[in-house]
Structure formats: C-alpha cells, structure tokens
CSV table of C-alpha atoms in Angstrom, one decimal:
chain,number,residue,atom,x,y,z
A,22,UNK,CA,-35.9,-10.6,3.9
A,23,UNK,CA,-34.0,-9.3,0.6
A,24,UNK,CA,-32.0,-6.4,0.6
A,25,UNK,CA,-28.7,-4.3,-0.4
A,26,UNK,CA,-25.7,-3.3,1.8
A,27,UNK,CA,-23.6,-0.1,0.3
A,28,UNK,CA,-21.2,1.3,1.8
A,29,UNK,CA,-20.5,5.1,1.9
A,30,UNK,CA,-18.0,7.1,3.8
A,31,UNK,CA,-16.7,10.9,2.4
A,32,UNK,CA,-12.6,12.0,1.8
A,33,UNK,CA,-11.6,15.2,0.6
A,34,UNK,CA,-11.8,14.1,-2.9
A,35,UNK,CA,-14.8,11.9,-3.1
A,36,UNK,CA,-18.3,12.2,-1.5
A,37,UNK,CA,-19.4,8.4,-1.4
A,38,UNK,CA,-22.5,9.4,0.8
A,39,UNK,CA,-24.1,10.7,-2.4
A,40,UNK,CA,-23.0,8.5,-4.4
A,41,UNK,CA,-24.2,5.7,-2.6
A,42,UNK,CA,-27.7,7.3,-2.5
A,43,UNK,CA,-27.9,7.3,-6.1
A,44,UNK,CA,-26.6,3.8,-6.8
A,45,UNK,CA,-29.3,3.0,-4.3
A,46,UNK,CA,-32.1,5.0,-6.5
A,47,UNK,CA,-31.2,2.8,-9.2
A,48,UNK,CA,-31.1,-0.7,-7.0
A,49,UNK,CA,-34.4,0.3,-6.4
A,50,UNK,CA,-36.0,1.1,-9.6
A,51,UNK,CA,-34.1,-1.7,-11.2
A,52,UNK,CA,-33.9,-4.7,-8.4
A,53,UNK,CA,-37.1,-3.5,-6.5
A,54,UNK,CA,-35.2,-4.4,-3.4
A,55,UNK,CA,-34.7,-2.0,-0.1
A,56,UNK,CA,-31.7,-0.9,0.2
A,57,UNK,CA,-29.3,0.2,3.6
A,58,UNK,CA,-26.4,2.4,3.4
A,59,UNK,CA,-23.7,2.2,5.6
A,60,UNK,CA,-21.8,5.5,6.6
A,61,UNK,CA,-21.0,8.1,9.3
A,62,UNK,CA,-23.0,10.9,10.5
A,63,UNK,CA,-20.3,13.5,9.2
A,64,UNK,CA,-20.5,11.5,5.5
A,65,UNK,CA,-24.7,11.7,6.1
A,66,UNK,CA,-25.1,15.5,7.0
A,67,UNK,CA,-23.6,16.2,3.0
A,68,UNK,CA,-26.9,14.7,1.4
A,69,UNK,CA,-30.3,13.6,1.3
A,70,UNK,CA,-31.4,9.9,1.3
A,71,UNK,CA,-34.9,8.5,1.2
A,72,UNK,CA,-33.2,4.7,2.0
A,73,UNK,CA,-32.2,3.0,5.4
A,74,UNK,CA,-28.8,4.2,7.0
A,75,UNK,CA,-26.6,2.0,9.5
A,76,UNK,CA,-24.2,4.5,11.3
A,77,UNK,CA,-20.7,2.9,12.2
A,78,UNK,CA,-17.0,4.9,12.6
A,79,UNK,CA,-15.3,5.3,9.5
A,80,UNK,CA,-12.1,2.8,8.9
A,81,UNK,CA,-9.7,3.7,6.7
A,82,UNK,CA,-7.8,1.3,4.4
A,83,UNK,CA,-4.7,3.9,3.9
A,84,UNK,CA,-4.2,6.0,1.0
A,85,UNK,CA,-5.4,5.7,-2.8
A,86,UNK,CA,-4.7,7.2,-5.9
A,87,UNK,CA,-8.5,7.9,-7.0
A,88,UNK,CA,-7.0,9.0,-11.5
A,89,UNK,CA,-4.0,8.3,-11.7
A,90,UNK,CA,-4.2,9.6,-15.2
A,91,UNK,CA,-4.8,12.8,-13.9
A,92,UNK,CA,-3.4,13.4,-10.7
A,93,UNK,CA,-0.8,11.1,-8.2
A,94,UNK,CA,-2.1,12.8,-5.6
A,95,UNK,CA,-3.3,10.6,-2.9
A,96,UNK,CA,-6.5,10.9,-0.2
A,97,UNK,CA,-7.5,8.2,2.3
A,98,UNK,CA,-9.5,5.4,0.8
A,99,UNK,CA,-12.2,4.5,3.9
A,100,UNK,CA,-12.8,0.8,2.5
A,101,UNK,CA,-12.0,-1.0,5.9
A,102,UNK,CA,-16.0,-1.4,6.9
A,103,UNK,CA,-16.9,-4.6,4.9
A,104,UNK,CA,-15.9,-7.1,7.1
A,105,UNK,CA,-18.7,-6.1,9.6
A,106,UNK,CA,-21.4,-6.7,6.7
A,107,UNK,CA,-22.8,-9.6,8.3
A,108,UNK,CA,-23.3,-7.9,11.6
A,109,UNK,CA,-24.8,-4.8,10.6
A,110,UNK,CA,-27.2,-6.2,7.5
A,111,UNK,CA,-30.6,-6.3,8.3
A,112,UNK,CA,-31.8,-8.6,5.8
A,113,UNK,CA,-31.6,-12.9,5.4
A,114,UNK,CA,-30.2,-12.0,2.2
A,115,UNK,CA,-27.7,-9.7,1.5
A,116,UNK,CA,-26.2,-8.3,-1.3
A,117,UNK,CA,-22.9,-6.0,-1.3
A,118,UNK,CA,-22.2,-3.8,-3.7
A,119,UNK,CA,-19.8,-0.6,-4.2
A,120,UNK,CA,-21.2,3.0,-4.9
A,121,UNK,CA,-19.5,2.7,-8.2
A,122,UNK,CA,-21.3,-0.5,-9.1
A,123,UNK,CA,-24.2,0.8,-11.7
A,124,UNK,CA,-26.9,-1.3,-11.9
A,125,UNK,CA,-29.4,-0.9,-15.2
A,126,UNK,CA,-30.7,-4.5,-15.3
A,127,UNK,CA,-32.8,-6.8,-12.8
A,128,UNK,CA,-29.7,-9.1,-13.3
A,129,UNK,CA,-29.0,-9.4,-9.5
A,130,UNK,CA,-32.0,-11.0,-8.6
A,131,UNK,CA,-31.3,-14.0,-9.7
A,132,UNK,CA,-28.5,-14.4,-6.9
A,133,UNK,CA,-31.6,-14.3,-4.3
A,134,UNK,CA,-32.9,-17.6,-5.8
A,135,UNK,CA,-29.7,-19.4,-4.9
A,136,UNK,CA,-28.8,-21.2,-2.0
A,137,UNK,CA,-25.2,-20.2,-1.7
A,138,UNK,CA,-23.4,-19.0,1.2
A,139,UNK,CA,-21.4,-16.6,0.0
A,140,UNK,CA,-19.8,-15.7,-3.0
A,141,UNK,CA,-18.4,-12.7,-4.8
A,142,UNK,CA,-17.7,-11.7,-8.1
A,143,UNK,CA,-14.9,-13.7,-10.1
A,144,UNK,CA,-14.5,-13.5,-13.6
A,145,UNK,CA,-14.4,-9.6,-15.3
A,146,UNK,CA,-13.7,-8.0,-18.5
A,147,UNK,CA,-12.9,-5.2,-20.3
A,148,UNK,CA,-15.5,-3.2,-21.6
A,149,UNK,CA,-12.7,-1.6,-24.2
A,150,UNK,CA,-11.4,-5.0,-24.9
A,151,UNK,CA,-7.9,-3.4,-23.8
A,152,UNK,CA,-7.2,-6.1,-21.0
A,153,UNK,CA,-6.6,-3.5,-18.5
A,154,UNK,CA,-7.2,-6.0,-15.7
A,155,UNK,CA,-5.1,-8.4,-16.9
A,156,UNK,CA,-2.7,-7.7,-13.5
A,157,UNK,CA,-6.1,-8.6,-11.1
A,158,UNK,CA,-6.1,-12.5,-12.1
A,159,UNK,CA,-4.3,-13.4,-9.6
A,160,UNK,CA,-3.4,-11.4,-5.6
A,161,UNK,CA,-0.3,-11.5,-6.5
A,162,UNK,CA,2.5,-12.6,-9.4
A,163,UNK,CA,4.1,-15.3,-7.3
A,164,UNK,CA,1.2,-17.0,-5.4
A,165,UNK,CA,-1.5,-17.9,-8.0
A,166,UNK,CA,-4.7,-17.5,-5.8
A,167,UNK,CA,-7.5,-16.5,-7.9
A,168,UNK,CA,-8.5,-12.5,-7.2
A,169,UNK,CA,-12.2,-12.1,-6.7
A,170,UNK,CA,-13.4,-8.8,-6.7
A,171,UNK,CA,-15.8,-7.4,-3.4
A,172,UNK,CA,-17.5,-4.9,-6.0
A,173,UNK,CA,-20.4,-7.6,-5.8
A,174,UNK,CA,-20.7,-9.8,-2.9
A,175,UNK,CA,-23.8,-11.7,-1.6
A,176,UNK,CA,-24.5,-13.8,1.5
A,177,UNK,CA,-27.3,-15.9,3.4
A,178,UNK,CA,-27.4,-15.4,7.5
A,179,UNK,CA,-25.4,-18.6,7.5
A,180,UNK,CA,-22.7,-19.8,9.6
A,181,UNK,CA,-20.4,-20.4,6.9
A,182,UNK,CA,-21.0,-16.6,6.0
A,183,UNK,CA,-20.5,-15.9,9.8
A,184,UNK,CA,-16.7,-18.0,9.8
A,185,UNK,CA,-16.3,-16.2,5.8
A,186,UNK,CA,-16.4,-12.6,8.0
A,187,UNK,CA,-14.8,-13.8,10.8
A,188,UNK,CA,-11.9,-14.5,8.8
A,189,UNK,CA,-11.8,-11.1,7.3
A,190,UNK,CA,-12.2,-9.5,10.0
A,191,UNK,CA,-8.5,-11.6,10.7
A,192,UNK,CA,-7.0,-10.3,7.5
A,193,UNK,CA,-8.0,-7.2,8.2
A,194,UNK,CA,-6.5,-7.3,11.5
A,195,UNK,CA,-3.0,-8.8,10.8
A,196,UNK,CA,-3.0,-7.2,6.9
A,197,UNK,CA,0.7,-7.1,7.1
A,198,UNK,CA,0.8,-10.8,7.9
A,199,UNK,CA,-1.0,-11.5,5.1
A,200,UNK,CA,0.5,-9.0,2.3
A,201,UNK,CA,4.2,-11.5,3.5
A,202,UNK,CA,2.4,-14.8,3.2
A,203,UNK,CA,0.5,-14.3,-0.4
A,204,UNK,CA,3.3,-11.4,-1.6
A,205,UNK,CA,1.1,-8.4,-2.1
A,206,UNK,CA,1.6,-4.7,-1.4
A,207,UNK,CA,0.8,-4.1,2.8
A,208,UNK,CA,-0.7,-1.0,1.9
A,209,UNK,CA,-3.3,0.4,1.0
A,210,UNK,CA,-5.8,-2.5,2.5
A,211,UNK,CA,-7.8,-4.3,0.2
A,212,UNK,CA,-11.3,-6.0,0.3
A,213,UNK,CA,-10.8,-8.1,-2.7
A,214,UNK,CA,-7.4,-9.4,-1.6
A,215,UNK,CA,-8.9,-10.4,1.9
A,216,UNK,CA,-12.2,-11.5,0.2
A,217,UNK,CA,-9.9,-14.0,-2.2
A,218,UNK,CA,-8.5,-15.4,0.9
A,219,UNK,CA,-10.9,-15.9,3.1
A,220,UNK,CA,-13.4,-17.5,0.4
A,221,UNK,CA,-11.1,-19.5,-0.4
A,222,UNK,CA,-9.9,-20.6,3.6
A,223,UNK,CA,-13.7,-21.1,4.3
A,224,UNK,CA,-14.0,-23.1,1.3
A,225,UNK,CA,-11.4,-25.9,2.3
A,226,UNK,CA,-8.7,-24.5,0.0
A,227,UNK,CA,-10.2,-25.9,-2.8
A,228,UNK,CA,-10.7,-23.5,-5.8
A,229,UNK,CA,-13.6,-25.3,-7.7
A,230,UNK,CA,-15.6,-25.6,-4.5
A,231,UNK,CA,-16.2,-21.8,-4.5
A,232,UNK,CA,-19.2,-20.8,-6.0
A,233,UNK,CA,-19.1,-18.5,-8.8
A,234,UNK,CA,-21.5,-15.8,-9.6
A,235,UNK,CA,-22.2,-17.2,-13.3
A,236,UNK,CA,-21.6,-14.4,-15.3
A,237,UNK,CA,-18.3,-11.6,-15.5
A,238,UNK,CA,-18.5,-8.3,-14.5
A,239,UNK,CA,-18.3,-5.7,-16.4
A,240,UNK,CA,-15.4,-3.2,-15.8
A,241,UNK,CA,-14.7,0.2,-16.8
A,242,UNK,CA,-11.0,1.3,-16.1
A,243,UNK,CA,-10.5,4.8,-14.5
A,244,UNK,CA,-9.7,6.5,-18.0
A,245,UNK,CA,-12.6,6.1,-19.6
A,246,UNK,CA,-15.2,8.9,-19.1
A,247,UNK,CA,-19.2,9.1,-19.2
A,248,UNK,CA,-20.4,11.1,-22.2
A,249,UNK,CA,-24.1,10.9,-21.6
A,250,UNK,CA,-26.2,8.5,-20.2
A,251,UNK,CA,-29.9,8.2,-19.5
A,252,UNK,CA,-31.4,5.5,-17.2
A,253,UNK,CA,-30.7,2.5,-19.2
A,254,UNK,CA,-27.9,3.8,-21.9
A,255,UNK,CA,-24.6,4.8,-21.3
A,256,UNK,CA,-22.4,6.4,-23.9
A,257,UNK,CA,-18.4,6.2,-22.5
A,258,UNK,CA,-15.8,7.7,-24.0
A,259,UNK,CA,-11.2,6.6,-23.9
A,260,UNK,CA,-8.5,6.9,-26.0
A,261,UNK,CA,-7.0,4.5,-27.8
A,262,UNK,CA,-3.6,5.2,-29.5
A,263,UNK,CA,-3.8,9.0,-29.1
A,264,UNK,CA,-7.4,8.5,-30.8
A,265,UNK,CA,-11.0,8.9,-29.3
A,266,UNK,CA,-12.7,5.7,-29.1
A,267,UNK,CA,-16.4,5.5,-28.0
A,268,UNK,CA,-18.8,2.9,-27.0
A,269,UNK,CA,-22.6,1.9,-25.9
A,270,UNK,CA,-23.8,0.0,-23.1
A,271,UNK,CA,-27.4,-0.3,-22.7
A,272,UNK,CA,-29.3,-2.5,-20.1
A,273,UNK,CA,-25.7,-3.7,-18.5
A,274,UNK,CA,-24.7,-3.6,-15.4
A,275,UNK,CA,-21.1,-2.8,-15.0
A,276,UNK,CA,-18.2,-1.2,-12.8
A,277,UNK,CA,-17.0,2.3,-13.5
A,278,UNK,CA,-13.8,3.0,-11.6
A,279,UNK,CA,-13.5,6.8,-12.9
A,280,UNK,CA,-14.9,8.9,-9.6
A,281,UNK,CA,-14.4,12.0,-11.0
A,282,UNK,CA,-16.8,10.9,-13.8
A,283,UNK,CA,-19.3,9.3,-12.1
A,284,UNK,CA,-19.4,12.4,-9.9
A,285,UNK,CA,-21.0,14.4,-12.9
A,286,UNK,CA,-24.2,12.2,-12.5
A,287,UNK,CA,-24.7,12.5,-8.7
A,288,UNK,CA,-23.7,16.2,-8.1
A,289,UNK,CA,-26.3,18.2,-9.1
C-alpha cells in the first residue's frame, strides 16, 4: 500500500494541524494517494480533517525563528517526530513530506515506481535565482557532508529503512554529540542535519551510493510572499534591491518557508 506521512503539531505562532490538512487536500487531488497526518489531540481539536490521523506526544526540537525578516522572536519548533516515521506509517510505501511542501503536480508518483530504500531530497534551488541557500550545501562549513533536506523523504518497509531510522533516532538522542563531531549549531534540532548523516552512515559512507531523488526542489525563502494563487498557479511576490520583484509558478511543486504567508491560504 501507497501513502503520505505529514507531520503536524501547533505552537503559539503556527497552527501546523491545519496546515497539514490542506497540504493533504492537495496530495490528494494531485497524487491520488491517502494520506495520514501525524499530530496530538490538543494540535487535532483546532480543525477539521477528512484524512487518517496517528496520535503521538509532541517532541520539540527547541526554539525557531519562524520570519526573521519580520520578527526575532522565537516559539518552539515541534520537529522532533520524524524519526518514528517508519513505525507509525501505515503504508509499504511511504512518502514524507512537510506541511509547507505544496504540491501542484502528480510529480511524486513517480518515486512509488522505484525500488529504493530510502532517500530524501538533495539538490534545491532558488525560485528567485538569489542563491539564498547557498549556506545549506553542506551541514556545516568545515565538514563537507552533503545537506539533504527531510522536506521530501520516501521509504519502502525495508530493513535498510528500519537501520536508516534507527540511526536517527541515535542522532536525535545524542544531538549534542553529533552538532561536536560534524560542527553544527546543538540547537535547535534538525531533521535534515540527522537525515544527511544517517543516509549517509546507512549507505557505507559513500556519497555516490545514495540515491538521489532525480530532480531539485524547488525552494521559496521566508521573504517572499503569496500574492494569489489558485489550484495550479501561484503568483509570489520579494524584493530585490529595495524593488518589488514578482514571479509565476504554475504546475510546480515547490517549498515555501514563509508561514505567515502560507497561513493566508489555510485560515479561513
């Protein structure tokens, strides 16, 4: 069986539980795949949902700085679920996506005719052609291991998947341990950072033995906002040298960071 893992849990900035349920609507019209959303009751009782819901405790992966072009206020970032993704998935097939991850093609099926283990998303660009994630090349500056990003991540009910958890569930554990051995921040936790490393433990330590989802990812940095948008068509709107700058994405799937923007769709 086929299906979609999405993880949802509220702060007091963001309601992800909604969110999740409309990035669900849209796996569904687009992928035609059921889809399971991961959360706590508390996160649950704020919305309606027509889709499967796994309830687990809420882990938090420390505090985040949702627009930092806005505000440096911080609120906890609950982001330390993923590693039980292979328990609590229902399906043979399993593909992980953020709430923030908008999909508007049937792109990710063809991951579902692959026999890989698992893999995650590795190459990404700028949607602005700005390069404003030029810093996420790499985990860190000093260390060179490649930074694959756990905004898409699919997996078979394999037992390489099972060790590829197991060993995140280790990072996860002794993150501090980690953050001293690759030199990267110790807080807030992150899923790609402990994605990187454990697909590239599992793997033998040998980079070109990973599999690589064959395309990049579309990304959308946190200052860029929706203008308008129907189901396929989304107009976004920066700046660019003190100037407005505006652009089209139709029929693309991509990854838009800006949660206060994405919030205008959902909240209604």
């Amino acid at each position: 069986m086929k299906g979609v893992l999405i993880y949802a849990f509220n702060n007091d900035r963001i309601n992800y539980f909604r969110q999740a349920v409309w990035c669900a609507d849209r796996v569904t019209e687009f992928l035609n795949l059921p889809v399971t959303i991961v959360t706590d009751p508390a996160s649950a009782e704020t919305g309606t949902c027509k889709h499967n819901i796994i309830y687990t405790e809420a882990n938090s992966g420390g505090i985040r700085v949702y627009s930092p072009t806005v505000s440096t206020r911080g609120d906890t970032w609950f982001n330390g679920n993923r590693y039980q993704s292979f328990d609590l998935s229902p399906y043979d097939q399993t593909l992980v996506i953020d709430s923030d991850y908008i999909v508007c093609s049937d792109r990710l099926l063809t991951l579902f005719n692959s026999n890989i283990d698992v893999t995650a998303m590795k190459n990404v660009y700028d949607v602005t052609n700005r390069d404003q994630f030029k810093p996420y090349r790499s985990i860190s500056s000093t260390r060179g291991l490649h930074h694959y990003w756990a905004t898409v991540l699919y997996f078979n009910k394999t037992k390489i998947a099972q060790d590829f958890f197991n060993i995140v569930t280790m990072i996860r554990e002794n993150y501090r341990h980690y953050s001293n051995l690759y030199q990267f921040a110790s807080t807030p936790f992150r899923n790609d950072f402990a994605v990187s490393i454990a697909l590239n433990t599992v793997y033998g330590h040998v980079p070109n033995a990973i599999p690589v989802i064959p395309w990049s990812m579309a990304n959308v940095f946190s200052d860029v906002e929706i203008a308008t948008q129907d189901q396929i068509t989304f107009d976004l709107t920066y700046q660019l040298d003190k100037k407005p700058r505006r652009i089209k994405m139709t029929g693309q799937d991509f990854h838009f960071m800006n949660k206060n923007s994405l919030e205008k769709l959902y909240e209604y």
